[in-house]
Tab-separated table of C-alpha atoms and ligand atoms in Angstrom:
chain	number	residue	atom	x	y	z
A	10	MET	CA	99.688	129.923	107.680
A	11	LYS	CA	98.755	127.513	104.564
A	12	ASN	CA	97.186	129.450	101.805
A	13	ILE	CA	94.324	127.475	99.672
A	14	SER	CA	92.891	127.947	96.341
A	15	ILE	CA	90.166	125.752	95.526
A	16	LEU	CA	88.911	124.916	92.052
A	17	GLY	CA	84.931	123.948	92.595
A	18	SER	CA	84.219	125.934	95.669
A	19	THR	CA	80.207	125.647	95.571
A	20	GLY	CA	80.517	121.858	94.894
A	21	SER	CA	80.012	119.234	97.369
A	22	ILE	CA	83.745	118.888	98.129
A	23	GLY	CA	84.572	122.550	97.777
A	24	GLU	CA	81.778	123.393	100.383
A	25	GLN	CA	83.447	120.531	102.795
A	26	THR	CA	86.881	121.980	102.264
A	27	LEU	CA	85.519	125.513	103.092
A	28	ASP	CA	83.787	123.813	106.170
A	29	VAL	CA	87.548	122.916	107.281
A	30	ILE	CA	88.896	125.725	106.759
A	31	ARG	CA	86.108	128.227	108.580
A	32	LYS	CA	86.820	125.735	111.502
A	33	ASN	CA	90.689	126.450	111.492
A	34	LYS	CA	90.883	130.220	110.547
A	35	ASP	CA	94.256	130.438	112.276
A	36	LYS	CA	95.603	127.695	110.040
A	37	PHE	CA	94.261	128.273	106.727
A	38	LYS	CA	93.553	131.301	104.271
A	39	VAL	CA	91.711	131.162	101.551
A	40	SER	CA	93.599	132.692	98.404
A	41	SER	CA	91.117	131.886	95.482
A	42	LEU	CA	87.954	130.130	94.391
A	43	ALA	CA	86.848	128.761	91.064
A	44	VAL	CA	83.197	127.994	90.205
A	45	ASN	CA	81.769	126.841	86.853
A	46	SER	CA	78.342	129.369	87.029
A	47	ASN	CA	76.851	129.482	90.684
A	48	ILE	CA	77.941	133.103	91.382
A	49	ASP	CA	74.923	133.325	93.846
A	50	LEU	CA	76.985	131.007	96.427
A	51	LEU	CA	80.389	132.220	95.335
A	52	ILE	CA	79.260	135.675	95.997
A	53	LYS	CA	78.394	134.277	100.025
A	54	GLN	CA	81.598	132.791	99.748
A	55	ILE	CA	83.661	135.984	99.124
A	56	GLU	CA	81.886	138.022	101.537
A	57	GLU	CA	83.150	135.050	103.999
A	58	PHE	CA	86.829	134.209	102.978
A	59	LYS	CA	87.580	137.072	101.194
A	60	PRO	CA	89.756	135.902	98.354
A	61	LYS	CA	92.177	137.904	96.717
A	62	LYS	CA	91.066	136.092	93.053
A	63	VAL	CA	88.095	134.310	91.739
A	64	CYS	CA	87.516	132.631	88.499
A	65	VAL	CA	84.193	131.667	87.098
A	66	TYR	CA	84.546	129.507	83.976
A	67	ASP	CA	81.163	130.341	82.195
A	68	GLU	CA	81.538	133.879	80.346
A	69	ASP	CA	77.635	135.160	81.226
A	70	LYS	CA	78.041	134.258	84.721
A	71	TYR	CA	81.379	136.112	85.252
A	72	LYS	CA	80.258	139.393	83.407
A	73	LEU	CA	77.339	139.236	85.997
A	74	LEU	CA	79.882	138.729	88.901
A	75	LYS	CA	81.949	141.552	87.785
A	76	GLU	CA	78.770	144.079	87.899
A	77	LYS	CA	78.134	142.797	91.340
A	78	VAL	CA	81.506	142.354	93.221
A	79	ASN	CA	84.714	144.698	93.329
A	80	ASN	CA	87.848	144.984	95.137
A	81	ILE	CA	88.964	141.459	93.705
A	82	GLU	CA	90.525	140.008	90.725
A	83	ILE	CA	88.019	137.970	88.545
A	84	PHE	CA	89.066	135.565	85.710
A	85	TRP	CA	86.830	133.151	83.412
A	86	GLY	CA	87.730	130.118	81.410
A	87	MET	CA	90.219	128.011	81.138
A	88	GLU	CA	92.775	130.763	81.439
A	89	GLY	CA	91.213	132.020	84.655
A	90	LEU	CA	91.899	128.700	86.231
A	91	LEU	CA	95.307	128.709	84.970
A	92	LYS	CA	96.061	132.119	86.408
A	93	LEU	CA	94.747	131.056	90.076
A	94	VAL	CA	96.944	128.045	90.124
A	95	LYS	CA	100.020	129.503	89.461
A	96	ASP	CA	99.517	132.440	91.819
A	97	GLU	CA	102.602	132.713	94.119
A	98	ASP	CA	100.620	133.153	96.991
A	99	VAL	CA	98.838	129.560	96.964
A	100	ASP	CA	100.627	126.957	98.777
A	101	ILE	CA	97.857	123.911	98.470
A	102	VAL	CA	95.380	123.665	95.477
A	103	ILE	CA	92.449	121.330	96.222
A	104	THR	CA	91.086	120.114	92.615
A	105	ALA	CA	87.391	119.810	93.438
A	106	VAL	CA	86.099	120.557	90.015
A	107	VAL	CA	84.011	117.554	88.315
A	108	GLY	CA	85.113	115.978	85.250
A	109	MET	CA	88.600	116.005	83.134
A	110	ILE	CA	88.482	119.659	83.045
A	111	GLY	CA	90.487	119.605	85.878
A	112	LEU	CA	93.519	118.107	83.920
A	113	LEU	CA	95.152	121.200	82.525
A	114	PRO	CA	94.579	123.342	86.036
A	115	THR	CA	96.213	120.111	87.814
A	116	LEU	CA	99.161	119.962	85.289
A	117	LYS	CA	100.014	123.866	85.670
A	118	ALA	CA	99.636	123.666	89.498
A	119	ILE	CA	102.257	120.870	89.209
A	120	GLU	CA	104.510	122.941	87.055
A	121	TYR	CA	104.363	125.846	89.682
A	122	LYS	CA	105.301	123.309	92.391
A	123	LYS	CA	101.875	123.647	94.467
A	124	THR	CA	100.822	120.926	96.997
A	125	ILE	CA	97.795	118.992	95.392
A	126	GLY	CA	94.742	118.124	97.368
A	127	LEU	CA	93.440	115.985	94.637
A	128	ALA	CA	89.522	115.412	94.672
A	129	ASN	CA	89.059	115.494	91.018
A	130	LYS	CA	89.586	111.619	89.989
A	131	GLU	CA	89.150	111.831	86.486
A	132	THR	CA	92.107	113.975	86.394
A	133	LEU	CA	94.501	110.489	86.945
A	134	VAL	CA	92.078	108.532	85.316
A	135	THR	CA	92.659	110.316	82.024
A	136	ALA	CA	96.078	111.117	82.285
A	137	GLY	CA	97.483	109.045	85.590
A	138	GLU	CA	101.128	108.320	84.093
A	139	LEU	CA	101.821	111.731	83.042
A	140	VAL	CA	100.770	113.743	85.985
A	141	MET	CA	102.494	111.384	88.005
A	142	LYS	CA	105.531	112.036	86.071
A	143	LYS	CA	105.268	115.762	86.132
A	144	ALA	CA	104.692	115.600	89.668
A	145	LYS	CA	107.647	113.545	90.723
A	146	GLU	CA	109.709	115.666	88.207
A	147	ASN	CA	108.698	118.841	90.076
A	148	GLU	CA	108.860	117.014	93.507
A	149	VAL	CA	105.263	117.920	93.988
A	150	SER	CA	102.960	115.844	96.627
A	151	ILE	CA	99.849	115.003	95.462
A	152	ILE	CA	97.674	114.152	98.591
A	153	PRO	CA	94.878	112.395	97.902
A	154	VAL	CA	91.308	113.392	98.812
A	155	ASP	CA	88.990	110.638	97.954
A	156	SER	CA	88.456	108.891	101.093
A	157	GLU	CA	89.665	105.565	99.565
A	158	HIS	CA	92.861	106.875	98.350
A	159	SER	CA	93.369	108.923	101.468
A	160	ALA	CA	92.667	105.806	103.547
A	161	ILE	CA	95.146	103.945	101.420
A	162	PHE	CA	97.691	106.855	101.678
A	163	GLN	CA	97.127	106.763	105.602
A	164	CYS	CA	98.055	103.105	105.788
A	165	LEU	CA	101.108	103.439	104.048
A	166	ASN	CA	102.440	106.088	106.470
A	167	GLY	CA	105.667	104.860	107.211
A	168	GLU	CA	105.904	101.632	104.815
A	169	ARG	CA	107.738	100.677	101.721
A	170	ASN	CA	105.833	100.270	98.230
A	171	LYS	CA	107.378	97.225	97.639
A	172	ASP	CA	105.936	95.255	100.472
A	173	ILE	CA	102.553	96.031	99.514
A	174	ASN	CA	100.642	92.536	98.799
A	175	LYS	CA	97.465	93.665	97.576
A	176	ILE	CA	95.369	97.356	97.910
A	177	ILE	CA	91.662	96.358	98.698
A	178	LEU	CA	89.373	99.432	97.792
A	179	THR	CA	86.015	99.126	99.560
A	180	ALA	CA	83.055	100.071	97.794
A	181	SER	CA	79.524	100.991	99.493
A	182	GLY	CA	77.784	99.336	96.455
A	183	GLY	CA	75.927	102.281	95.686
A	184	PRO	CA	71.997	102.668	95.702
A	185	PHE	CA	71.394	99.503	94.025
A	186	ARG	CA	73.401	97.199	95.668
A	187	GLY	CA	71.361	93.629	95.470
A	188	LYS	CA	69.610	94.554	92.961
A	189	LYS	CA	69.607	92.357	89.304
A	190	LYS	CA	69.902	93.896	85.867
A	191	GLU	CA	66.001	93.129	85.128
A	192	GLU	CA	64.938	95.521	88.009
A	193	LEU	CA	67.408	98.181	86.736
A	194	LEU	CA	66.253	98.617	83.292
A	195	ASN	CA	64.116	101.643	83.506
A	196	ILE	CA	65.408	103.348	86.882
A	197	THR	CA	65.130	106.949	87.133
A	198	LYS	CA	67.676	109.408	87.701
A	199	LYS	CA	66.183	110.375	91.263
A	200	GLU	CA	66.575	106.682	92.325
A	201	ALA	CA	70.146	106.880	91.049
A	202	LEU	CA	70.989	109.877	92.447
A	203	ASN	CA	69.576	108.576	96.225
A	204	HIS	CA	73.135	107.233	97.408
A	205	PRO	CA	72.680	105.294	100.786
A	206	ASN	CA	75.920	106.942	102.678
A	207	TRP	CA	77.376	109.895	101.503
A	208	SER	CA	75.760	113.063	100.129
A	209	MET	CA	77.883	114.129	96.975
A	210	GLY	CA	77.563	116.079	93.442
A	211	ASN	CA	75.184	114.547	90.808
A	212	LYS	CA	78.099	113.189	88.631
A	213	ILE	CA	79.598	110.936	91.166
A	214	SER	CA	76.468	109.852	92.142
A	215	ILE	CA	75.840	108.592	89.296
A	216	ASP	CA	78.960	106.870	88.775
A	217	SER	CA	78.785	105.199	92.415
A	218	SER	CA	75.181	103.867	91.134
A	219	THR	CA	77.025	102.285	87.978
A	220	LEU	CA	79.731	101.233	89.958
A	221	MET	CA	81.983	103.178	87.527
A	222	ASN	CA	82.956	105.327	90.824
A	223	LYS	CA	84.805	102.298	91.994
A	224	GLY	CA	86.279	101.717	88.337
A	225	LEU	CA	87.468	105.316	88.093
A	226	GLU	CA	89.283	104.710	91.651
A	227	VAL	CA	90.967	101.837	90.800
A	228	ILE	CA	92.708	103.499	88.200
A	229	GLU	CA	92.945	106.299	90.479
A	230	ALA	CA	94.721	104.262	92.779
A	231	LYS	CA	97.232	102.214	90.247
A	232	TRP	CA	98.464	105.513	89.417
A	233	LEU	CA	98.786	107.256	92.566
A	234	PHE	CA	100.473	104.148	94.248
A	235	ASP	CA	102.062	102.745	91.638
A	236	ILE	CA	100.277	99.305	91.735
A	237	ASP	CA	99.766	96.602	89.075
A	238	VAL	CA	96.480	96.494	88.131
A	239	GLU	CA	96.458	92.708	89.463
A	240	ASP	CA	96.968	94.013	93.009
A	241	ILE	CA	94.163	96.140	93.339
A	242	GLU	CA	91.112	94.634	94.586
A	243	VAL	CA	87.719	95.870	95.111
A	244	ILE	CA	85.087	94.611	97.983
A	245	VAL	CA	81.836	95.977	98.623
A	246	HIS	CA	81.154	96.859	102.145
A	247	PRO	CA	77.954	98.409	102.340
A	248	GLN	CA	78.404	100.346	105.593
A	249	SER	CA	81.208	102.382	104.446
A	250	ILE	CA	83.458	102.261	107.906
A	251	VAL	CA	86.165	100.551	106.509
A	252	HIS	CA	87.198	103.118	103.822
A	253	SER	CA	90.152	100.699	102.267
A	254	MET	CA	92.998	98.570	103.185
A	255	VAL	CA	96.616	97.411	102.346
A	256	GLU	CA	97.640	94.005	102.602
A	257	PHE	CA	101.535	93.616	103.059
A	258	LYS	CA	103.214	90.574	102.072
A	259	ASP	CA	103.180	88.932	105.632
A	260	LYS	CA	99.598	88.991	105.019
A	261	SER	CA	99.103	91.623	107.835
A	262	ILE	CA	96.535	93.941	106.556
A	263	ILE	CA	95.915	97.633	107.721
A	264	ALA	CA	92.808	99.092	107.518
A	265	GLN	CA	91.533	103.005	108.022
A	266	MET	CA	88.260	103.651	109.495
A	267	GLY	CA	85.852	106.214	110.514
A	268	ASN	CA	82.390	107.586	110.232
A	269	PRO	CA	81.802	108.433	106.203
A	270	ASP	CA	82.531	112.185	106.603
A	271	MET	CA	84.530	113.638	103.566
A	272	ARG	CA	85.791	116.518	105.607
A	273	VAL	CA	88.279	113.832	107.758
A	274	PRO	CA	90.197	112.927	104.201
A	275	ILE	CA	89.846	116.755	102.946
A	276	GLN	CA	91.256	117.807	106.486
A	277	TYR	CA	93.997	115.296	106.238
A	278	ALA	CA	95.404	116.825	102.955
A	279	LEU	CA	95.491	119.882	104.398
A	280	THR	CA	97.223	119.304	107.253
A	281	TYR	CA	99.350	116.496	106.311
A	282	PRO	CA	102.026	115.382	107.461
A	283	ASN	CA	99.894	116.840	110.926
A	284	ARG	CA	96.694	115.884	112.340
A	285	ILE	CA	94.528	118.322	114.069
A	286	GLU	CA	91.639	118.016	116.654
A	287	ASN	CA	88.330	118.625	115.570
A	288	ASP	CA	84.371	118.395	116.449
A	289	PHE	CA	83.622	115.674	113.864
A	290	GLU	CA	81.518	113.026	115.699
A	291	ARG	CA	83.331	109.674	116.810
A	292	LEU	CA	82.811	106.620	115.258
A	293	ASP	CA	80.662	104.216	117.955
A	294	PHE	CA	81.741	100.839	117.467
A	295	LEU	CA	78.707	99.654	119.204
A	296	LYS	CA	76.547	100.895	116.321
A	297	PHE	CA	78.339	99.369	113.839
A	298	ASN	CA	78.474	95.856	115.114
A	299	ASN	CA	77.944	94.162	112.032
A	300	LEU	CA	80.585	95.211	109.439
A	301	THR	CA	80.074	93.047	106.353
A	302	PHE	CA	81.848	92.588	103.246
A	303	GLU	CA	80.720	90.898	99.678
A	304	LYS	CA	81.863	90.533	95.998
A	305	PRO	CA	80.652	93.112	93.912
A	306	ASP	CA	78.289	91.872	91.210
A	307	LEU	CA	80.050	92.389	87.968
A	308	ASN	CA	76.948	91.060	85.850
A	309	THR	CA	74.614	94.009	87.126
A	310	PHE	CA	77.602	96.291	87.284
A	311	PRO	CA	79.396	95.878	84.142
A	312	CYS	CA	81.287	99.601	84.750
A	313	LEU	CA	83.891	98.112	87.323
A	314	ASN	CA	85.144	95.814	84.434
A	315	LEU	CA	84.721	98.007	82.092
A	316	ALA	CA	87.357	100.320	83.773
A	317	TYR	CA	90.077	97.337	84.958
A	318	GLU	CA	89.892	96.312	80.951
A	319	ALA	CA	90.830	99.929	80.208
A	320	LEU	CA	93.305	100.202	82.452
A	321	LYS	CA	94.847	96.693	81.454
A	322	LYS	CA	95.122	97.549	78.009
A	323	GLY	CA	96.951	101.181	78.551
A	324	GLY	CA	97.539	104.053	76.399
A	325	THR	CA	94.625	106.200	76.075
A	326	TYR	CA	92.023	103.522	76.692
A	327	ALA	CA	91.150	104.889	80.300
A	328	CYS	CA	91.243	108.316	78.841
A	329	VAL	CA	88.269	107.396	76.050
A	330	LEU	CA	86.064	105.441	79.070
A	331	ASN	CA	86.214	108.299	81.404
A	332	ALA	CA	85.257	111.093	78.511
A	333	ALA	CA	82.092	108.407	77.192
A	334	ASN	CA	81.435	108.056	80.765
A	335	GLU	CA	81.183	111.916	81.468
A	336	GLU	CA	78.888	112.495	78.354
A	337	LEU	CA	76.818	109.612	78.961
A	338	VAL	CA	76.088	110.830	82.609
A	339	LYS	CA	75.118	114.199	81.201
A	340	LEU	CA	72.548	112.571	79.000
A	341	PHE	CA	71.173	110.179	81.474
A	342	LEU	CA	70.968	113.399	83.935
A	343	GLU	CA	69.169	114.812	81.189
A	344	ASP	CA	66.881	111.869	81.252
A	345	LYS	CA	68.268	111.033	76.983
A	346	ILE	CA	69.341	107.583	77.897
A	347	LYS	CA	68.584	104.528	80.190
A	348	PHE	CA	70.974	103.401	82.774
A	349	TYR	CA	72.333	100.657	81.019
A	350	ASP	CA	73.005	102.814	77.742
A	351	ILE	CA	76.061	103.592	79.904
A	352	PRO	CA	78.069	100.662	80.226
A	353	THR	CA	76.774	99.390	76.785
A	354	LEU	CA	77.767	102.957	75.238
A	355	ILE	CA	81.172	103.038	76.734
A	356	GLU	CA	82.181	99.717	75.564
A	357	LYS	CA	81.342	100.292	72.000
A	358	THR	CA	83.333	103.632	72.316
A	359	ILE	CA	86.428	101.364	73.610
A	360	LYS	CA	86.137	98.939	71.128
A	361	ASN	CA	86.108	101.577	68.378
A	362	HIS	CA	89.046	103.559	69.547
A	363	ASN	CA	92.536	103.358	68.125
A	364	SER	CA	94.634	103.926	71.241
A	365	ILE	CA	97.845	105.563	71.229
A	366	LYS	CA	100.792	104.140	73.620
A	367	SER	CA	102.657	106.353	75.990
A	368	PRO	CA	100.508	109.287	75.255
A	369	GLU	CA	101.504	113.110	75.557
A	370	LEU	CA	99.289	115.606	76.610
A	371	LYS	CA	98.072	116.315	73.183
A	372	ASP	CA	97.228	112.873	72.301
A	373	ILE	CA	95.289	112.668	75.496
A	374	LEU	CA	92.872	115.629	74.562
A	375	ASN	CA	92.379	114.190	71.111
A	376	ALA	CA	91.287	110.751	72.526
A	377	ASP	CA	89.012	112.770	75.055
A	378	LEU	CA	87.400	114.972	72.250
A	379	TRP	CA	87.112	111.662	69.318
A	380	ALA	CA	85.064	109.738	72.677
A	381	ARG	CA	82.683	112.787	73.359
A	382	ASP	CA	82.504	113.227	69.579
A	383	PHE	CA	81.733	109.419	69.203
A	384	ILE	CA	79.388	109.290	72.182
A	385	LYS	CA	77.541	112.199	70.297
A	386	LYS	CA	77.139	110.604	66.776
A	387	GLU	CA	76.056	107.616	68.225
A	388	ILE	CA	73.061	109.163	70.167
A	389	LEU	CA	72.156	111.614	67.134
A	390	ASN	CA	71.854	107.839	64.911
A	391	ARG	CA	69.676	106.439	67.315
B	429	NDP	P1	79.806	118.865	92.490
B	429	NDP	O1	78.900	118.473	91.269
B	429	NDP	O2	79.104	118.775	93.852
B	429	NDP	O3	80.631	119.962	92.217
B	429	NDP	C1	81.740	120.613	91.057
B	429	NDP	C2	81.998	121.658	91.582
B	429	NDP	O4	83.087	122.026	90.325
B	429	NDP	C3	81.520	123.115	91.440
B	429	NDP	O5	81.649	124.073	92.223
B	429	NDP	C4	81.473	123.645	90.211
B	429	NDP	O6	80.793	124.854	90.070
B	429	NDP	C5	82.888	123.284	89.748
B	429	NDP	N1	82.812	123.457	88.348
B	429	NDP	C6	82.477	122.336	87.673
B	429	NDP	N2	82.939	122.805	86.108
B	429	NDP	C7	83.881	123.554	86.425
B	429	NDP	C8	84.498	124.501	85.451
B	429	NDP	N3	84.725	124.141	84.354
B	429	NDP	N4	85.476	125.627	86.062
B	429	NDP	C9	85.247	125.780	87.486
B	429	NDP	N5	84.820	125.250	88.609
B	429	NDP	C10	83.954	124.273	87.913
B	429	NDP	O7	81.148	117.906	92.601
B	429	NDP	P2	81.557	117.335	94.013
B	429	NDP	O8	81.978	117.831	94.867
B	429	NDP	O9	80.645	115.985	93.836
B	429	NDP	O10	83.061	116.335	93.114
B	429	NDP	C11	83.961	117.160	92.685
B	429	NDP	C12	85.328	116.309	92.263
B	429	NDP	O11	85.478	115.247	93.538
B	429	NDP	C13	84.612	114.980	91.325
B	429	NDP	O12	85.724	114.555	90.533
B	429	NDP	C14	84.552	113.704	92.071
B	429	NDP	O13	84.483	112.836	91.642
B	429	NDP	C15	85.476	113.766	93.506
B	429	NDP	N6	84.865	113.327	94.498
B	429	NDP	C16	84.084	113.674	95.546
B	429	NDP	C17	83.471	113.107	96.705
B	429	NDP	C18	82.265	113.474	97.060
B	429	NDP	O14	81.929	113.132	98.065
B	429	NDP	N7	81.279	114.229	96.547
B	429	NDP	C19	84.254	112.120	97.085
B	429	NDP	C20	85.237	111.810	96.218
B	429	NDP	C21	85.872	112.185	94.835
B	429	NDP	P3	79.234	125.262	89.769
B	429	NDP	O15	78.513	125.053	91.222
B	429	NDP	O16	79.143	126.598	89.596
B	429	NDP	O17	78.634	124.160	88.753
B	430	MG	MG1	85.744	107.234	96.714
């Protein structure tokens, strides 16, 4: 029996993780759950999965939950998240919160030698070097949940890193694939949230529409697989059947495929190195007899290049890219800025940043705050 802590249990990844657990109650037990504020759904999850501990980040909602639920330990805020992940009962922490808020709990979980099922990509984008170093020192496995990275992880089973020639990340292209910049100047959040292949949380859906999601995934791949940025390619594959590929130095390519269903990589992260049966739909190749591949359109979607550039520059640039993006996506979701304000202001933030080489945690946290502040001032002064 593996004991699981899920940070972000009410989100898209969180709920799908619970679905995998629901179907395998003989193998997994929920130790703890954490959410931001959605206590109505959390109460249902508590009733079904009976965790020993929960955390509600929002203090008011935490107080409300305390009035409604007893016989269970309830925490709040960052301190609460840190308490959950270090619990001696926990074997695996699934980091399914959205945003760099996941960084400190992930570092704490590593310190306490918990296996990490990593969905929260912003953690590695912000502090990839530091997180991977800590994981190595503590001999902790970080198992990717993001479908592309799970694919690469699976393709590399039994292979040697030095035999890799290229990592080929596939991208669906998002809801605006094929469109030109002029057509996207005034698009609404409703249009941007309408992803063709995946149903996901709002933040990652906007990131997919700008192609920033793929940019964040390039950075995530660099740290997870210790690969030079020049050896990570992005190719648009609108059907989302090939989840990613690895090309080896003999030019042999291994791809991992399947229906677009996040429960597959989530289940693999929970069962690794084993595989278990499930009732998910089989991939019917005859329905997909036309798998296509195309170049990403970097003029229409500048965010992908911004991420590549930030990664190449190193230091705290990727952290700043991520923080600016988080703030701008929030503003776009509040209808306060336009679609192309996102890349324009990220570029401006990066240009104005004084990066720190080989940053420590405090440098990363400072850079994150600086970028958020920079964006707020830019918006105020408009
Ligand atoms: P959602 O927005 O659907 O869910 C986010 C979850 O995090 C919610 O449970 C939310 O709680 C919780 N949360 C947010 N802030 C805090 C906080 N401060 N403390 C505790 N809990 C918090 O996001 P997704 O599930 O779509 O994405 C989660 C992560 O996984 C992201 O980093 C994303 O990039 C990554 N990912 C997602 C994929 C997907 O298919 N959805 C695919 C690959 C990666 P509440 O409900 O109370 O707000
Ligand atoms: Mg992905």
